[in-house]
XYZ file of C-alpha atoms in Angstrom:
349
model
C -0.099 -0.176 0.121
C 1.187 3.541 -0.931
C 2.741 5.544 1.816
C 0.836 8.655 2.498
C 1.367 11.343 5.354
C -1.450 11.952 7.687
C -2.452 15.085 9.383
C -2.379 15.046 13.070
C -5.976 15.075 14.327
C -6.297 14.974 17.971
C -8.469 15.234 21.126
C -8.545 15.032 24.626
C -10.384 11.547 24.564
C -9.471 9.420 27.561
C -7.930 6.026 27.206
C -10.776 4.141 28.256
C -13.304 5.859 25.858
C -10.842 5.414 22.773
C -12.310 1.698 21.773
C -15.833 3.052 22.149
C -14.625 5.878 19.403
C -12.751 3.136 17.640
C -15.920 0.838 17.755
C -18.200 3.479 16.378
C -15.871 4.561 13.813
C -15.844 0.904 12.368
C -19.589 0.497 12.501
C -20.379 3.487 10.890
C -18.031 2.952 7.932
C -19.338 -0.434 7.751
C -22.731 0.488 7.070
C -21.558 3.296 4.598
C -19.333 0.909 2.458
C -22.356 -1.284 2.363
C -24.717 1.322 0.583
C -25.584 0.320 -2.775
C -23.815 3.521 -4.175
C -20.210 2.275 -2.396
C -20.774 -1.178 -3.524
C -21.302 0.375 -7.183
C -18.035 2.017 -7.207
C -15.819 -0.235 -4.723
C -15.373 -4.060 -4.709
C -13.215 -6.548 -2.559
C -12.340 -3.928 0.148
C -9.777 -4.708 2.569
C -9.948 -2.577 5.873
C -7.595 -1.565 8.480
C -8.571 0.038 12.047
C -5.796 1.069 14.312
C -5.149 3.509 17.135
C -1.990 5.304 18.819
C -0.907 7.932 20.746
C 0.465 11.151 19.567
C 3.462 12.611 22.042
C 1.085 14.747 23.540
C -0.752 11.538 24.618
C -3.794 12.105 22.573
C -5.574 9.296 20.817
C -5.421 9.283 16.931
C -7.864 6.434 15.321
C -7.005 5.658 11.589
C -9.128 3.387 9.093
C -7.188 2.357 5.917
C -9.354 0.778 3.125
C -8.110 -0.519 -0.322
C -10.503 -1.542 -2.618
C -11.184 -2.438 -6.410
C -13.009 -0.404 -8.807
C -15.149 -1.703 -11.608
C -14.216 1.564 -13.545
C -10.894 -0.304 -14.035
C -12.864 -2.251 -17.295
C -16.126 0.070 -17.752
C -13.858 3.139 -18.632
C -11.697 1.149 -21.127
C -14.877 -0.174 -22.588
C -16.263 3.121 -23.117
C -12.976 4.625 -24.721
C -12.737 1.537 -27.210
C -16.316 2.133 -28.170
C -15.067 6.046 -28.926
C -12.348 4.683 -31.077
C -14.675 2.716 -33.020
C -16.837 5.309 -33.695
C -14.228 7.764 -34.572
C -12.528 5.349 -36.865
C -15.599 4.560 -38.841
C -16.507 8.270 -39.186
C -12.931 8.786 -40.445
C -13.419 5.725 -42.968
C -16.991 7.446 -43.917
C -15.232 10.618 -44.864
C -12.636 9.272 -46.966
C -15.206 7.415 -48.863
C -17.197 10.728 -49.048
C -14.326 12.225 -50.940
C -15.786 10.392 -54.388
C -13.530 10.078 -57.390
C -9.536 10.615 -56.993
C -6.557 9.980 -59.017
C -4.962 6.450 -59.309
C -2.117 7.654 -56.580
C -4.372 9.364 -54.279
C -6.883 6.685 -54.319
C -4.520 4.072 -53.418
C -3.276 6.353 -50.535
C -6.969 6.377 -49.599
C -7.226 2.606 -49.705
C -4.411 2.253 -47.590
C -5.528 4.791 -45.136
C -8.923 2.612 -45.102
C -7.403 -0.683 -44.696
C -5.136 0.789 -41.565
C -8.452 2.027 -40.045
C -10.443 -0.974 -40.904
C -7.790 -2.976 -39.195
C -8.071 -0.786 -35.755
C -11.548 -1.043 -36.086
C -11.369 -4.821 -35.953
C -8.809 -4.998 -33.330
C -10.700 -2.674 -30.975
C -13.996 -4.683 -31.553
C -12.523 -7.967 -31.150
C -10.987 -6.628 -27.761
C -14.334 -4.892 -26.514
C -16.049 -8.571 -27.595
C -13.654 -10.321 -24.950
C -13.931 -7.209 -22.261
C -17.671 -7.923 -22.245
C -16.808 -11.396 -21.474
C -15.132 -10.458 -18.150
C -17.369 -11.498 -15.185
C -16.576 -11.133 -11.137
C -13.196 -10.286 -9.853
C -11.773 -10.353 -13.325
C -13.637 -7.300 -14.626
C -12.572 -5.198 -11.576
C -8.962 -5.983 -11.391
C -5.543 -6.668 -13.619
C -3.058 -8.001 -11.765
C 0.817 -7.671 -12.730
C 0.728 -11.077 -14.034
C -2.012 -10.663 -16.708
C -0.383 -7.338 -17.777
C 0.971 -8.849 -20.946
C -2.497 -10.382 -21.920
C -3.662 -8.967 -25.491
C -7.192 -8.314 -24.645
C -6.367 -6.543 -21.100
C -3.860 -4.090 -22.569
C -6.407 -1.492 -22.318
C -7.088 -2.160 -18.598
C -4.795 -0.382 -15.860
C -2.522 -2.826 -14.032
C -2.783 -2.730 -10.023
C -5.397 0.285 -10.011
C -6.719 0.305 -6.457
C -8.710 3.185 -4.602
C -7.557 3.915 -1.565
C -8.702 5.933 1.571
C -7.355 6.954 4.855
C -10.015 8.220 7.442
C -8.252 10.166 10.571
C -10.739 10.523 13.329
C -11.344 11.924 16.768
C -14.282 12.903 18.891
C -14.400 16.041 17.304
C -13.120 16.027 13.797
C -12.900 13.418 11.148
C -10.510 13.809 8.020
C -10.367 11.710 4.817
C -7.718 11.212 2.547
C -7.920 9.505 -1.331
C -5.432 8.089 -3.308
C -5.882 6.160 -6.571
C -2.621 3.710 -7.405
C -1.983 2.401 -10.669
C 0.895 0.433 -12.090
C 3.067 2.596 -14.724
C 1.100 2.265 -18.238
C 3.386 0.784 -20.637
C 3.497 -1.191 -23.912
C 3.750 -4.900 -22.152
C 1.657 -6.782 -24.863
C 3.692 -5.503 -27.780
C 6.838 -6.014 -26.018
C 7.987 -2.205 -26.322
C 9.014 -2.806 -30.128
C 8.304 0.807 -31.062
C 10.117 2.247 -28.492
C 7.569 3.922 -26.458
C 5.666 7.045 -27.092
C 8.070 9.830 -26.239
C 10.086 8.009 -29.047
C 7.377 7.895 -31.668
C 6.350 11.850 -31.342
C 9.879 12.939 -31.633
C 10.241 10.564 -34.705
C 11.008 12.478 -37.954
C 8.834 12.759 -40.597
C 11.651 12.007 -43.087
C 11.748 8.433 -41.343
C 8.527 7.681 -43.304
C 9.875 6.327 -46.703
C 6.521 5.678 -47.884
C 5.167 9.614 -48.104
C 5.616 10.537 -51.682
C 7.410 14.198 -52.557
C 3.722 15.245 -53.550
C 2.050 14.227 -50.121
C 5.228 15.808 -48.013
C 3.870 19.572 -49.983
C 0.870 18.990 -47.826
C 2.212 19.396 -44.448
C 1.023 21.583 -41.345
C 3.058 22.735 -38.782
C 1.736 21.717 -34.650
C 0.250 25.081 -34.801
C -1.741 24.450 -37.877
C -3.031 21.051 -37.199
C -4.474 22.467 -33.614
C -6.104 25.056 -35.742
C -7.686 22.672 -37.871
C -8.716 20.715 -35.205
C -10.373 23.595 -34.168
C -12.007 24.696 -37.391
C -13.203 21.055 -37.819
C -15.111 20.860 -34.453
C -16.637 23.981 -35.003
C -18.060 23.199 -38.115
C -19.148 19.800 -36.496
C -21.000 21.559 -33.628
C -22.694 24.441 -36.329
C -23.747 21.953 -39.126
C -26.541 20.593 -36.757
C -27.484 24.048 -35.212
C -28.095 25.278 -38.748
C -30.142 22.628 -39.887
C -32.315 22.533 -36.539
C -32.665 25.985 -36.855
C -33.776 25.514 -40.187
C -36.172 22.831 -39.225
C -37.845 25.381 -36.721
C -37.765 28.165 -39.262
C -40.237 26.082 -41.642
C -42.410 25.079 -38.426
C -42.571 28.784 -37.424
C -43.664 29.769 -40.911
C -46.217 27.004 -40.891
C -47.724 28.398 -37.554
C -47.570 31.768 -38.779
C -45.865 33.192 -35.897
C -44.017 36.286 -36.865
C -42.399 36.934 -33.609
C -40.863 33.495 -33.667
C -39.611 33.610 -37.091
C -37.688 36.705 -36.249
C -36.134 35.249 -33.250
C -35.198 32.316 -35.109
C -33.918 34.030 -38.115
C -31.871 36.023 -35.835
C -30.259 33.006 -34.433
C -29.933 31.413 -37.984
C -28.094 34.517 -39.293
C -25.674 34.300 -36.271
C -24.998 30.843 -36.441
C -24.390 31.179 -40.507
C -22.218 33.871 -39.755
C -19.981 31.806 -37.758
C -20.085 28.829 -39.837
C -18.960 31.164 -43.067
C -16.451 32.660 -40.925
C -15.003 29.258 -40.131
C -14.910 28.294 -43.507
C -12.890 31.153 -44.439
C -9.725 29.801 -42.820
C -6.974 29.781 -44.898
C -6.722 26.076 -43.780
C -9.921 25.008 -45.202
C -8.816 27.162 -48.663
C -5.512 24.962 -48.458
C -7.514 21.661 -48.000
C -9.886 22.153 -50.828
C -6.907 22.970 -53.174
C -5.348 19.465 -52.217
C -8.562 17.758 -52.641
C -8.996 19.448 -56.346
C -5.241 18.793 -57.346
C -6.072 15.158 -56.229
C -9.153 14.769 -58.638
C -8.781 12.836 -61.789
C -10.111 15.852 -63.821
C -6.837 17.749 -62.565
C -4.277 15.612 -63.847
C -6.135 14.914 -67.409
C -6.796 18.479 -68.007
C -2.876 18.946 -67.189
C -2.175 15.973 -69.656
C -0.146 13.972 -67.070
C -0.303 10.463 -65.964
C 0.977 9.375 -62.257
C 2.663 6.056 -62.598
C 2.700 4.390 -59.077
C 5.936 2.856 -58.567
C 5.789 -0.833 -56.422
C 9.109 0.590 -53.951
C 6.716 2.800 -52.118
C 8.418 5.870 -53.464
C 4.663 7.504 -54.811
C 4.151 8.824 -57.938
C 6.455 9.934 -60.537
C 5.452 11.814 -63.694
C 5.221 9.826 -67.158
C 7.848 10.841 -69.721
C 5.352 13.216 -71.403
C 5.713 14.817 -68.383
C 9.478 15.074 -67.866
C 9.526 16.694 -71.647
C 6.991 19.386 -71.436
C 5.578 21.184 -68.453
C 5.382 19.532 -64.755
C 2.249 19.649 -62.965
C 2.196 22.507 -60.379
C 2.360 19.949 -57.300
C 5.912 19.041 -58.613
C 6.509 22.558 -59.402
C 6.064 24.183 -56.306
C 7.219 23.773 -52.531
C 3.522 24.360 -50.894
C 0.227 24.239 -52.206
C -0.744 26.526 -55.161
C -2.786 29.570 -53.856
C -4.650 30.866 -56.654
C -6.126 27.714 -58.547
C -9.500 27.995 -59.811
C -11.914 25.466 -59.226
C -15.058 24.277 -61.318
C -18.375 23.703 -59.970
C -18.221 20.287 -59.150
C -15.225 20.715 -56.775
C -17.595 23.529 -54.930
C -20.410 21.038 -54.621
C -18.014 17.946 -53.407
C -16.869 20.260 -50.848
C -19.845 21.878 -49.923
C -21.386 18.090 -49.407
C -18.472 17.211 -47.151
C -18.836 20.122 -45.081
């Protein structure tokens, strides 16, 4: 059990009254531990009650309890469910990009295959976790740290509470202890999270030069997540206000119409402002250059090599003008889009 500092909570209880206080403390805590709420959060409690005198000859009564928690498995289950939903949404978004050039379509297929494998692994793990019953669903011992289906469950997680009491005052100290998170199941083959985070982008040999030009700084990535979050929140709000506007029009309620129109105008302004971000423009440009029509209009054909180095211009491209994505170090900023591109982007948003 983890060592903890205790705050001296003292009283003038005589020695012959101390056992009564100790029994009272133990009885009240026993009733509380057996309540439905406590049984739902704590399992297999181990309790120890003791007393001792301080330097001032006063008595201190202490009750320590260590319990397992069903949250050890229920929270990982919810996390896995969130991962599955998130990755399925990503696969759906990739599928909604419609037709792409052969190279970009190959990249999309690789990403979809990667996420499909993750989804399958998450679902298999979640199925096995749902089979756990009894004590196995509330505690993962050190001897099970390499179990494949338990890799999302924390090792040796305990909830601990120390109660220090006297006849005047009671103080509680709550502590959660858990084993250090580590990649026990995979045998630390990837070198840990810190190494992965610091891994240079140049180590990824499968990323082509065409794809490298579409790279973002951490600040831009953070802003992109904010834009996506804002758009995902505003889109259902605008749809809901549109439905309310239609209902108010059917009811011929002028005051409600004005209120809804005001809210709709405000939300629409926020939506348009979010889409005006430069990152959105760059994303649309990248999508435009990935369309088959873009390469056909430039008279170029991308050839994908089996060595994973990505597309290369054909011989016609080498003799003539190369596509702008090969000429420039970044995505072009003034490319015109046709109506089909704008419609596709609107549907994605």
